CSV table of C-alpha atoms and ligand atoms in Angstrom, one decimal:
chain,number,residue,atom,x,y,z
A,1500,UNK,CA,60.3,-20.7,-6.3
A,1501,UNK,CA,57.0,-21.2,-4.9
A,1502,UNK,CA,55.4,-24.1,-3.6
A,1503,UNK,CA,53.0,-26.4,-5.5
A,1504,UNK,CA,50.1,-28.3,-5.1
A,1505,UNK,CA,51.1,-31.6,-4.2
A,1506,UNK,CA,50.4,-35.1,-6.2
A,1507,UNK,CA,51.0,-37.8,-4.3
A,1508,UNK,CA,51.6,-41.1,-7.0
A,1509,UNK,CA,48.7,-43.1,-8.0
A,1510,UNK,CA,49.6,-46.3,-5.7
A,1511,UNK,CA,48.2,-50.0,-5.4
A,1512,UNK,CA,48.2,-50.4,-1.2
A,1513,UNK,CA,48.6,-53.8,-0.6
A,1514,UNK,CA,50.7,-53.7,2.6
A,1515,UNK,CA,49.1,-53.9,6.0
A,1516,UNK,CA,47.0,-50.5,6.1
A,1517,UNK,CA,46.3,-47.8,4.6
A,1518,UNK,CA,44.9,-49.8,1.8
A,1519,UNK,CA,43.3,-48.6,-1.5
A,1520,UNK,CA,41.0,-46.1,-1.0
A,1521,UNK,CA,37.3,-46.7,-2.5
A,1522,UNK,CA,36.6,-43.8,-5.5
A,1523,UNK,CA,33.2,-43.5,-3.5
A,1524,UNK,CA,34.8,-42.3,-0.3
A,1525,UNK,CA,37.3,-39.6,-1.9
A,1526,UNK,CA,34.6,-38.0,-3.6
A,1527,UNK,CA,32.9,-38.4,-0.4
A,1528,UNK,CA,35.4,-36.4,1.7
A,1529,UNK,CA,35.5,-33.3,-1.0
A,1530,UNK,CA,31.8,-32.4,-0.4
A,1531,UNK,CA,31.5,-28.7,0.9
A,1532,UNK,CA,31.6,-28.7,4.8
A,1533,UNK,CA,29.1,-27.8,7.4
A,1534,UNK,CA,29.2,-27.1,10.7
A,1535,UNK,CA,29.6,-29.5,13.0
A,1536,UNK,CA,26.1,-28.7,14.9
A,1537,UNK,CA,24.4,-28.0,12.0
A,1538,UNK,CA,21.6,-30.4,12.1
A,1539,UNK,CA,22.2,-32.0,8.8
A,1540,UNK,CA,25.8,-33.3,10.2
A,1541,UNK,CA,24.0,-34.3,13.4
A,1542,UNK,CA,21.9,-36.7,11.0
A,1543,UNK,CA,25.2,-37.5,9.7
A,1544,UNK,CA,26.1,-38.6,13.0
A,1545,UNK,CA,23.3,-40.6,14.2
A,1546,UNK,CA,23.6,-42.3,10.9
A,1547,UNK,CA,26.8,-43.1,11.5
A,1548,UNK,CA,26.6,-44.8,14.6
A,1549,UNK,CA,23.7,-47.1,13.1
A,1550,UNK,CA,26.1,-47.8,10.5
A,1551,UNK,CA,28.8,-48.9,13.1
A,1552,UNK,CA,26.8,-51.2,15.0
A,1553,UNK,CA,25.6,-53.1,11.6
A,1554,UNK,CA,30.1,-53.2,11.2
A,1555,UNK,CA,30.4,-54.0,14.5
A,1556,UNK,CA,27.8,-56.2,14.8
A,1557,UNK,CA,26.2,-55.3,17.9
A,1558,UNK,CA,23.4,-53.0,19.5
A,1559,UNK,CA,25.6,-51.4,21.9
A,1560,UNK,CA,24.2,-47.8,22.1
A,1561,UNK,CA,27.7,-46.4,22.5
A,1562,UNK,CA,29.1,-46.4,19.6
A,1563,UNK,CA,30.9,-43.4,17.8
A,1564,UNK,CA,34.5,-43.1,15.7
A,1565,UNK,CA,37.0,-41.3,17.8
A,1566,UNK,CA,38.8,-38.8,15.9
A,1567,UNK,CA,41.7,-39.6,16.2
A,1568,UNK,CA,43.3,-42.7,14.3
A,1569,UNK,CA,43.1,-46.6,15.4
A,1570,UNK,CA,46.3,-45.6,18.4
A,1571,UNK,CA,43.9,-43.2,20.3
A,1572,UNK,CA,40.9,-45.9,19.5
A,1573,UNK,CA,43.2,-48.3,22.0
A,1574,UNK,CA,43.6,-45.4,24.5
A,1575,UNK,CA,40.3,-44.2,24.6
A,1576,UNK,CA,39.7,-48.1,25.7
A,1577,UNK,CA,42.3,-47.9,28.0
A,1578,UNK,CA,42.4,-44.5,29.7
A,1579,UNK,CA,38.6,-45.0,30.8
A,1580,UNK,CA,38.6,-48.9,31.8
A,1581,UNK,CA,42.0,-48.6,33.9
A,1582,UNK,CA,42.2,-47.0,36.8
A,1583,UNK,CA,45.7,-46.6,39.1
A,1584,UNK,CA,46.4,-50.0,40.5
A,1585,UNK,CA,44.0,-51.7,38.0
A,1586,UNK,CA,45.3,-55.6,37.1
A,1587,UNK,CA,45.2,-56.0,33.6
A,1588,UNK,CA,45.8,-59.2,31.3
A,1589,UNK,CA,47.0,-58.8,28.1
A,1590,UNK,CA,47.8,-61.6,25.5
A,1591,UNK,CA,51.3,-60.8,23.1
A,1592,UNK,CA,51.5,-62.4,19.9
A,1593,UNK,CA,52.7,-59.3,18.2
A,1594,UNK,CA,53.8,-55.9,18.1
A,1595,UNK,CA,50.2,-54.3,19.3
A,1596,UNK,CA,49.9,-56.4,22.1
A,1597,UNK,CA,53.0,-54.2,23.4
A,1598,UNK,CA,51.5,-51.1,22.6
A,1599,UNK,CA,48.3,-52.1,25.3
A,1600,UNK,CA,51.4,-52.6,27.9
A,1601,UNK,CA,52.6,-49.4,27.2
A,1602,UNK,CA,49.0,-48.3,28.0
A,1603,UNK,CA,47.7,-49.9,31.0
A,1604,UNK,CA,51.2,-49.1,32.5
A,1605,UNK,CA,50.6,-44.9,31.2
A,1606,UNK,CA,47.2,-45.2,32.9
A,1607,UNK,CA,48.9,-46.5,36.1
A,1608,UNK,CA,47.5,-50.1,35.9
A,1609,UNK,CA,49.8,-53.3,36.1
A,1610,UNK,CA,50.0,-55.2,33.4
A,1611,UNK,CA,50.6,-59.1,33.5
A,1612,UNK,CA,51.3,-61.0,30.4
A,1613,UNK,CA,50.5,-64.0,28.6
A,1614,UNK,CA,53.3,-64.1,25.8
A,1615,UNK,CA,52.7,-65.8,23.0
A,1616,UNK,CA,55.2,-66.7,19.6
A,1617,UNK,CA,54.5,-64.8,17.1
A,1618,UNK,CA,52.6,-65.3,13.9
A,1619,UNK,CA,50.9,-67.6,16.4
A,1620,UNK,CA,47.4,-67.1,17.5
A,1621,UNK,CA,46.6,-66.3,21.1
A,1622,UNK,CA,46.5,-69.6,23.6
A,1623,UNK,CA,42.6,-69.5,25.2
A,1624,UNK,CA,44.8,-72.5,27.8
A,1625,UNK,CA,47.4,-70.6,28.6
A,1626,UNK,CA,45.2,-67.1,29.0
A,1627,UNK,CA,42.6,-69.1,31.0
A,1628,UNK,CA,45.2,-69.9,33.6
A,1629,UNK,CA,46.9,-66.9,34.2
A,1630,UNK,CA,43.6,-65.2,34.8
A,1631,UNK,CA,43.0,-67.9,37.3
A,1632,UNK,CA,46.5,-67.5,39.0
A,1633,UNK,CA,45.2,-63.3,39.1
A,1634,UNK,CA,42.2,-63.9,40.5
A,1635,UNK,CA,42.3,-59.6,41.2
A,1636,UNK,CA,42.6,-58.8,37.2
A,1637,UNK,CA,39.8,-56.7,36.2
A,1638,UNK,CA,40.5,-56.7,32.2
A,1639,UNK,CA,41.3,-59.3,29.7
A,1640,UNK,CA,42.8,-57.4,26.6
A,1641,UNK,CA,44.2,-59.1,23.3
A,1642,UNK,CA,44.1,-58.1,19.6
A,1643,UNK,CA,42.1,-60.2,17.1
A,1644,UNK,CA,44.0,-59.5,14.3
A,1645,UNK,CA,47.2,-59.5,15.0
A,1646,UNK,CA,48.9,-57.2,11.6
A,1647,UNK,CA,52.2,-57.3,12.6
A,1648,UNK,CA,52.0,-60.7,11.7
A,1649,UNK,CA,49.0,-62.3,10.4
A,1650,UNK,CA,47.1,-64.1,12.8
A,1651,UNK,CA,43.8,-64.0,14.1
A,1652,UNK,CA,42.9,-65.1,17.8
A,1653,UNK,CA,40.0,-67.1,18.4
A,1654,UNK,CA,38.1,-63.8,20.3
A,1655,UNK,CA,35.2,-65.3,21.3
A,1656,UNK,CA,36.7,-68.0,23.4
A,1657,UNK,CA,38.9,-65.5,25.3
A,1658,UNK,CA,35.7,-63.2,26.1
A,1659,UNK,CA,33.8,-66.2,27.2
A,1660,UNK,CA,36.7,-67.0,29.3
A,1661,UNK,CA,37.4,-63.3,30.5
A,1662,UNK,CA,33.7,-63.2,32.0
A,1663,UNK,CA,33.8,-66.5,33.7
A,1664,UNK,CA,36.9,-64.5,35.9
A,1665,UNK,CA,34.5,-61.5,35.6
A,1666,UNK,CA,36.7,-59.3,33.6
A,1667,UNK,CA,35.7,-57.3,31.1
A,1668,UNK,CA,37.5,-57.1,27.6
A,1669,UNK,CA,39.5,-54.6,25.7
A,1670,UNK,CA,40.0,-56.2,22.1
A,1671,UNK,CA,41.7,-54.7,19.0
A,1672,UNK,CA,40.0,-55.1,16.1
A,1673,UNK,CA,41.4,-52.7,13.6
A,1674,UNK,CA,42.4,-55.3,11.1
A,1675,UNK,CA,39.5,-57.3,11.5
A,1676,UNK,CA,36.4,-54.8,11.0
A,1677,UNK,CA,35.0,-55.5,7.4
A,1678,UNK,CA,37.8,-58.1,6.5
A,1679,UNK,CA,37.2,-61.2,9.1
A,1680,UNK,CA,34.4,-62.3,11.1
A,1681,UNK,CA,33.3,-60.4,14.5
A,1682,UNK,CA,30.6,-60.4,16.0
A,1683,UNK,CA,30.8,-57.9,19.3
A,1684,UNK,CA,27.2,-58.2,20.8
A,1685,UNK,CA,27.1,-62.0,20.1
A,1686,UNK,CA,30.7,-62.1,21.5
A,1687,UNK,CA,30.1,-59.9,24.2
A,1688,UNK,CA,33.1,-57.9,23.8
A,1689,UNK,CA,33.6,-55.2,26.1
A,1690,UNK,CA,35.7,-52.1,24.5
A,1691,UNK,CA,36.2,-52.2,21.1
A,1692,UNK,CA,38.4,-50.0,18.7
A,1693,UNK,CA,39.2,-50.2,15.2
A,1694,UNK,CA,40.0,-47.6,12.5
A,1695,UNK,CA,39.3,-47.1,9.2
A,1696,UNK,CA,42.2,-47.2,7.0
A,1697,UNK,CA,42.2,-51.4,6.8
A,1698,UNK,CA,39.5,-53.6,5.5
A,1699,UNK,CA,37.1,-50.3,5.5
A,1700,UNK,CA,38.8,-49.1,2.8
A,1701,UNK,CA,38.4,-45.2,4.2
A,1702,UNK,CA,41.3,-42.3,4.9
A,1703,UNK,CA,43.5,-42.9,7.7
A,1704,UNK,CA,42.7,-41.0,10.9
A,1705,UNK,CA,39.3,-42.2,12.5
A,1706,UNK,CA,38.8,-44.8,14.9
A,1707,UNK,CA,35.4,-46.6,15.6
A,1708,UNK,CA,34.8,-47.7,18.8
A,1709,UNK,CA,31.6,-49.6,20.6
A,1710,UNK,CA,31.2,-50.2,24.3
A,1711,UNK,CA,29.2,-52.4,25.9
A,1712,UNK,CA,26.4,-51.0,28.8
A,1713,UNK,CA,28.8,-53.1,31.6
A,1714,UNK,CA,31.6,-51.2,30.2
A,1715,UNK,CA,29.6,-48.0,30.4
A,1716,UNK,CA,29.0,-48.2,34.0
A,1717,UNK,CA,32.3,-48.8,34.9
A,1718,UNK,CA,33.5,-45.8,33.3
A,1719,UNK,CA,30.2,-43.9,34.4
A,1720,UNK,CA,31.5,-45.3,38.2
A,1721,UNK,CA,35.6,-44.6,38.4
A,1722,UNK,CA,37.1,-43.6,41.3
A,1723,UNK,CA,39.4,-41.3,39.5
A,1724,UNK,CA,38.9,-38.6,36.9
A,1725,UNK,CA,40.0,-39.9,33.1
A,1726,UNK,CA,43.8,-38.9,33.0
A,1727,UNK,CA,43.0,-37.7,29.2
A,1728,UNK,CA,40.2,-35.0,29.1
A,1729,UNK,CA,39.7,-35.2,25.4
A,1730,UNK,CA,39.6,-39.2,25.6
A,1731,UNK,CA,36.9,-39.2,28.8
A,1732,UNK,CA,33.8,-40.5,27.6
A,1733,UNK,CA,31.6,-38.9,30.2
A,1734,UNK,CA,32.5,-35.9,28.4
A,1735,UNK,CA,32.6,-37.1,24.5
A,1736,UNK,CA,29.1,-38.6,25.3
A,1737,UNK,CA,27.6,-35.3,25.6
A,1738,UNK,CA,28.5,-35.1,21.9
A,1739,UNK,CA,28.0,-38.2,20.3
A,1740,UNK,CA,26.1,-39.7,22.9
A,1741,UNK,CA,22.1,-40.9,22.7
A,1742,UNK,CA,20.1,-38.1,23.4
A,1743,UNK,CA,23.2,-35.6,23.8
A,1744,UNK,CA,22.4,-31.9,23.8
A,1745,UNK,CA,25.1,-32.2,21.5
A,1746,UNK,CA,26.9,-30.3,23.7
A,1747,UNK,CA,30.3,-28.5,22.2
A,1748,UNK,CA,33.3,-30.7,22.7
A,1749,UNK,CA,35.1,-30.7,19.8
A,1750,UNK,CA,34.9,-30.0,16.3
A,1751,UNK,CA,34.3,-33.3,14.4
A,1752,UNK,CA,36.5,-34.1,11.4
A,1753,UNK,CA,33.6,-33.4,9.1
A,1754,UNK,CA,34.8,-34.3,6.0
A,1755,UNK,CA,36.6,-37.6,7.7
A,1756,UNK,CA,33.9,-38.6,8.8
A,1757,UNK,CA,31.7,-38.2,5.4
A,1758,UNK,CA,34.3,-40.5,3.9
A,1759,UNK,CA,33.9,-42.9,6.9
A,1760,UNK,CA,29.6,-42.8,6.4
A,1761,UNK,CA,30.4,-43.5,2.6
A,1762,UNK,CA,32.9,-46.7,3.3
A,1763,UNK,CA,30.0,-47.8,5.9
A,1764,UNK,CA,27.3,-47.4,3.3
A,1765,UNK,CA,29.4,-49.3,0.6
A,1766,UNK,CA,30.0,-52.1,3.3
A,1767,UNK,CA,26.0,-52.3,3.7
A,1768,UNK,CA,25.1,-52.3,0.5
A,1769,UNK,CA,27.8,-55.0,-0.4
A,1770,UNK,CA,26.7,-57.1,3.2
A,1771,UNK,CA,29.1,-57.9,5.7
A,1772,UNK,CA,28.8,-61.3,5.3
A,1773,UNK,CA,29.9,-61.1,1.5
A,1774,UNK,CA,32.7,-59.1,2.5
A,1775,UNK,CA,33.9,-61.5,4.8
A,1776,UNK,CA,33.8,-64.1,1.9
A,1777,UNK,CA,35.3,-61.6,-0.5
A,1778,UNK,CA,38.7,-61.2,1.3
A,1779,UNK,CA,38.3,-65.3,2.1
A,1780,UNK,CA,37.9,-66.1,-1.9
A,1781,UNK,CA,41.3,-63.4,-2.7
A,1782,UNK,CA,42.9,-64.8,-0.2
A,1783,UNK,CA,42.7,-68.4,-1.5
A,1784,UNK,CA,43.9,-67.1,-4.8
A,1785,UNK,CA,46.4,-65.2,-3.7
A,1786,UNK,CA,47.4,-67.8,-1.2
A,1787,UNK,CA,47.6,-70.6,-4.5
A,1788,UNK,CA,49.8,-67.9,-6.8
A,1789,UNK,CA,52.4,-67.7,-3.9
A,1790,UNK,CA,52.4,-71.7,-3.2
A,1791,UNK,CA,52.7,-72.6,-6.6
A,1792,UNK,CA,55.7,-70.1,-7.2
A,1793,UNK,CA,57.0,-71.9,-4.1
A,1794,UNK,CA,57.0,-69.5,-1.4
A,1795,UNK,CA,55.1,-70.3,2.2
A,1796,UNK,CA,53.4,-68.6,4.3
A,1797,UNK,CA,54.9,-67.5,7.9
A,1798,UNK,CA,51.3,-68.2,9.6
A,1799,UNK,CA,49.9,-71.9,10.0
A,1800,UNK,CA,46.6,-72.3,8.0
A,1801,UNK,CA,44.4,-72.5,11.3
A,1802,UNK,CA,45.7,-68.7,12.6
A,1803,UNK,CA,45.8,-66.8,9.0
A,1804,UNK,CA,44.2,-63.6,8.2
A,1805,UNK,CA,43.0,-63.6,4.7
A,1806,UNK,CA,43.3,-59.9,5.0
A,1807,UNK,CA,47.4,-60.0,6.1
A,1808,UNK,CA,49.4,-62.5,4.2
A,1809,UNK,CA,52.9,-62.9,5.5
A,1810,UNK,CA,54.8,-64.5,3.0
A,1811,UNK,CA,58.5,-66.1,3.8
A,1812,UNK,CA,61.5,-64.0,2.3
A,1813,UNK,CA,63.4,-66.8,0.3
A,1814,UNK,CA,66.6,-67.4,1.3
A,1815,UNK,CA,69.2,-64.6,-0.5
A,1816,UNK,CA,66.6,-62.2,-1.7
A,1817,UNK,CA,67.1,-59.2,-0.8
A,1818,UNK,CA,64.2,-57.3,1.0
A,1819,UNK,CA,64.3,-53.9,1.0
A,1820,UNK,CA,65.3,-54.2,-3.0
A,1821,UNK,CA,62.2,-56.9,-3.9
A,1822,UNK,CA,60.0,-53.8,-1.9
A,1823,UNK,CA,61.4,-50.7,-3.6
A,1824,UNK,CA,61.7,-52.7,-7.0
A,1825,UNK,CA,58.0,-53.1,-6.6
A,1826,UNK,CA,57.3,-49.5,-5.7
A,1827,UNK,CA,59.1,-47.8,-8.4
A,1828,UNK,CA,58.2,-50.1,-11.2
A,1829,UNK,CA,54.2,-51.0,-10.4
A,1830,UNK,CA,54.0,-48.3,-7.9
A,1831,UNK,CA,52.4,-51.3,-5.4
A,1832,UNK,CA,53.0,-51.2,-2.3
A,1833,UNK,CA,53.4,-54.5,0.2
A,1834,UNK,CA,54.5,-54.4,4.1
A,1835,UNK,CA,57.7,-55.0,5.1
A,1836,UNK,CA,58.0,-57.1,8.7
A,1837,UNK,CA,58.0,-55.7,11.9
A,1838,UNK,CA,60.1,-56.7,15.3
A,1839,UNK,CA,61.6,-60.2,15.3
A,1840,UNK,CA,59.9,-60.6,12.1
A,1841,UNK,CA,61.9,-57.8,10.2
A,1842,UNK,CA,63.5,-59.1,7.1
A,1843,UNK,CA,61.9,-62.7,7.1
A,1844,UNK,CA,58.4,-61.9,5.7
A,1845,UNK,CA,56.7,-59.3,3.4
A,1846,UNK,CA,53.0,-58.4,4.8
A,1847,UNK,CA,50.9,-58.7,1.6
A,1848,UNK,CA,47.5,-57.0,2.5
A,1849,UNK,CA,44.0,-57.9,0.4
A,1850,UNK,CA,41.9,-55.1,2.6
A,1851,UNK,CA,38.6,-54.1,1.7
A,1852,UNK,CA,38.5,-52.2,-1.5
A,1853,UNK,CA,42.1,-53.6,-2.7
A,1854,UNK,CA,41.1,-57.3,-1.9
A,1855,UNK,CA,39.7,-58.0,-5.4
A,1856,UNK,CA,41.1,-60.6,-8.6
A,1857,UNK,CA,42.9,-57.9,-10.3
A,1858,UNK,CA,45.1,-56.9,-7.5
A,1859,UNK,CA,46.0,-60.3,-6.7
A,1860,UNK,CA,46.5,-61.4,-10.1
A,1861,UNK,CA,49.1,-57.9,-10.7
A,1862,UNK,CA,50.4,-58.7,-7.7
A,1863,UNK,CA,51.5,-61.8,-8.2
A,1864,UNK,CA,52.8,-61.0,-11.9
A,1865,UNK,CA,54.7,-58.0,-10.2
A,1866,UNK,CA,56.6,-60.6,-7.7
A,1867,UNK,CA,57.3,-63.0,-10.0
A,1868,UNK,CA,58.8,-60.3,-12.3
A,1869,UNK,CA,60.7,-59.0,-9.7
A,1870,UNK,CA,62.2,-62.0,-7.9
A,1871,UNK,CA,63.2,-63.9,-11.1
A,1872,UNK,CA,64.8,-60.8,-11.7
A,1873,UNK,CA,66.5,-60.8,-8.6
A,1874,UNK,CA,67.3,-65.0,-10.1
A,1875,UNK,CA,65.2,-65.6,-6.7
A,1876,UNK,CA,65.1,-69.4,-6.0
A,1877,UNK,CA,61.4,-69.4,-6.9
A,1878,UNK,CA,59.3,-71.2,-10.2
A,1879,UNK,CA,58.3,-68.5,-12.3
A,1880,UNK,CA,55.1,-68.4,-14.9
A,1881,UNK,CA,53.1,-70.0,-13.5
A,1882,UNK,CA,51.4,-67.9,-10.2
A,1883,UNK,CA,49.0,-66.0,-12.0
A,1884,UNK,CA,47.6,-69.6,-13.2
A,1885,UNK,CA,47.4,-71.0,-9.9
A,1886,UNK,CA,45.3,-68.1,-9.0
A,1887,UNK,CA,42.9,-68.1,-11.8
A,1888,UNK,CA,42.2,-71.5,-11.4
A,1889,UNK,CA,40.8,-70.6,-8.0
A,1890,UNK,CA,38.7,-67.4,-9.5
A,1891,UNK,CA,37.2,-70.1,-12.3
A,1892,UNK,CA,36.6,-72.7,-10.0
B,3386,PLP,C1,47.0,-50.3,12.3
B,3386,PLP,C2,46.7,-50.9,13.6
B,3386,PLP,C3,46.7,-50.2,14.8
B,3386,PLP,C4,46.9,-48.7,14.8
B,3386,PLP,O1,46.1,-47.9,14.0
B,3386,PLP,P1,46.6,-46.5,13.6
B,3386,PLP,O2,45.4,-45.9,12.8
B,3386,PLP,O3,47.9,-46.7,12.8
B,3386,PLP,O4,46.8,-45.7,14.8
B,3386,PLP,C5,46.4,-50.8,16.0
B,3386,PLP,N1,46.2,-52.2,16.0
B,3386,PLP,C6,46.3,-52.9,14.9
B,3386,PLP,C7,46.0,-54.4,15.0
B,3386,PLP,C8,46.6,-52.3,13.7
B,3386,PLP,O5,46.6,-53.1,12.6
């Protein structure tokens, strides 16, 4: 028999990334291809990078999508800031916190940590101090939205207190690009990476990143050649760099990235300030649905992401089965937890295009179906209610 075309099922992505894809970008990314130095795509690309700074909020000239997904974002950060024997802090409150570890170590750096619980948001105190203790530390790096678990980290405050040790910052901010407030170039963050399957609502597989000029000239000034040739930014600046002779490096995703200058023109149009108040207003609703059934929430109030809702698994419900139950009947998907956090909380996502009323309201329905089903200790009937009355309020 031969092979067929395959059709994946038509899915509501409410877990913690990818998330629902915007009609606009699909039809985006089937638009005939050019080449990649044909000058139409290099209008494409300056475009683009106008478009990230307005996302990133920032002017910083160097800023491009890597592509590669929001993993290489992190070590294109990290393969041109550290160099062997670099001191690096990085702040844990989740599972991508590790993942920078596992990166400043790769790179030969040494990595010194400021632990934190998890579903807790970083501690500026506790950060402050052990940068004071390493007066030799050269980078401060820390995730602003922590997805593993739903917290956000306060990421101002930790660069102001990075540069006051003079260290520059590395700062994860997949989840938070188009879902949560940021604000790189009033921040003053350092190295930035996101991606583009979160609250930007695009295909999986890019990863925006912006650099600051101080983080420029370190890179432009190492001692030792980038370990990763396709990651060194001397070298990927001759391509996507201002002024670039546009100068053969790779070839560009094209396609990719006409989905990602869609999502970024959607985001503009729409105004990053209203999306920003979008996922808030879902997330209130979907946060009143879930209370009134009488479920909590594993982040305090302060710390959550209204993008990433980790909800408590009640007691004798089973997991995996609430999950699959959901899958196979409404074909919607939610996260399961991660690490210590496996098994106690679902990860409900409201990312860009998915954070809207009717996927909270079907969401809710489908969980109150599901656990009262399951003769889950929850009150049923009346979570859809609780969210409306936010939506008519
Ligand atoms: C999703 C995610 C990543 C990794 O992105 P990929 O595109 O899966 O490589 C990194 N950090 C955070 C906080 C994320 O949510």
């Amino acid at each position: 028999m031969p092979h067929q075309s395959f059709h994946p099922p038509e899915r509501t992505l409410m877990g913690p990334g990818p998330s629902d894809v915007n009609p606009r970008v699909l039809e985006a990314l089937a638009r005939p291809t050019i080449g990649h130095l044909d000058p139409a795509f290099v209008g494409l690309m300056d475009e683009m990078k106008v478009l990230l700074r307005y996302a990133f909020q920032t002017e910083y000239s160097l800023t491009m999508p890597v592509s590669a997904p929001g993993s290489a974002g992190m070590e294109t950060c990290f393969v041109n800031l550290v160099e062997p024997g670099d001191k690096v802090v990085i702040c844990q409150n989740g599972v991508f916190g590790g993942r920078m570890k596992e990166n400043v170590e790769r790179c030969g750096g040494v990595a010194v940590m400021v632990e934190d619980p998890w579903g807790t948001a970083v501690d500026p105190g506790k950060t402050d101090e052990t940068l004071r203790a390493h007066p030799d530390a050269k980078i401060l790096a820390f995730v602003h939205a922590e997805t593993s678990t739903g917290a956000i980290s306060d990421a101002a405050t930790l660069a102001e207190i990075a540069r006051k040790h003079d260290c520059l910052t590395i700062v994860d901010c997949v989840t938070s690009l188009g879902g949560s407030p940021l604000k790189v170039g009033e921040w003053g963050l350092d190295a930035v990476y996101s991606g583009t399957q979160k609250c930007l609502s695009c295909t999986p597989g890019l990863s925006p990143v912006t650099f600051s000029d101080r983080a420029v000239e370190v890179v432009k000034n190492r001692k030792t050649r980038v370990q990763s040739w396709f990651m060194d930014l001397n070298l990927v600046l001759g391509y996507w760099g201002s002024g670039a002779q546009r100068a053969y490096h790779h070839t560009a995703p094209i396609n990719a990235l006409y989905g990602l200058h869609e999502a970024l023109v959607i985001l503009e149009n729409e105004g990053i300030e209203n999306a920003w108040q979008r996922h808030d207003l879902n997330h209130a609703a979907l946060r009143a649905g879930i209370e009134a059934m009488g479920l909590s929430f594993a982040v305090a109030k302060a710390d959550r992401l209204p993008q990433l809702n980790s909800v408590m698994i009640p007691e004798g419900v089973d997991d995996a089965a609430v999950r699959a139950s959901l899958l196979q009947a409404y074909n919607l998907e939610i996260g399961a937890g991660l690490g210590p956090m496996a098994g106690k909380i679902w990860r409900i996502g409201l990312m860009g295009y998915a954070s809207n009323q009717t996927n909270v309201l079907f969401c809710l329905g489908a969980l109150d179906a599901v656990l009262s089903a399951q003769h889950a200790p929850i009150e049923s009937g009346v979570a859809v209610e609780a969210a409306m009355q936010v939506y008519s309020a």
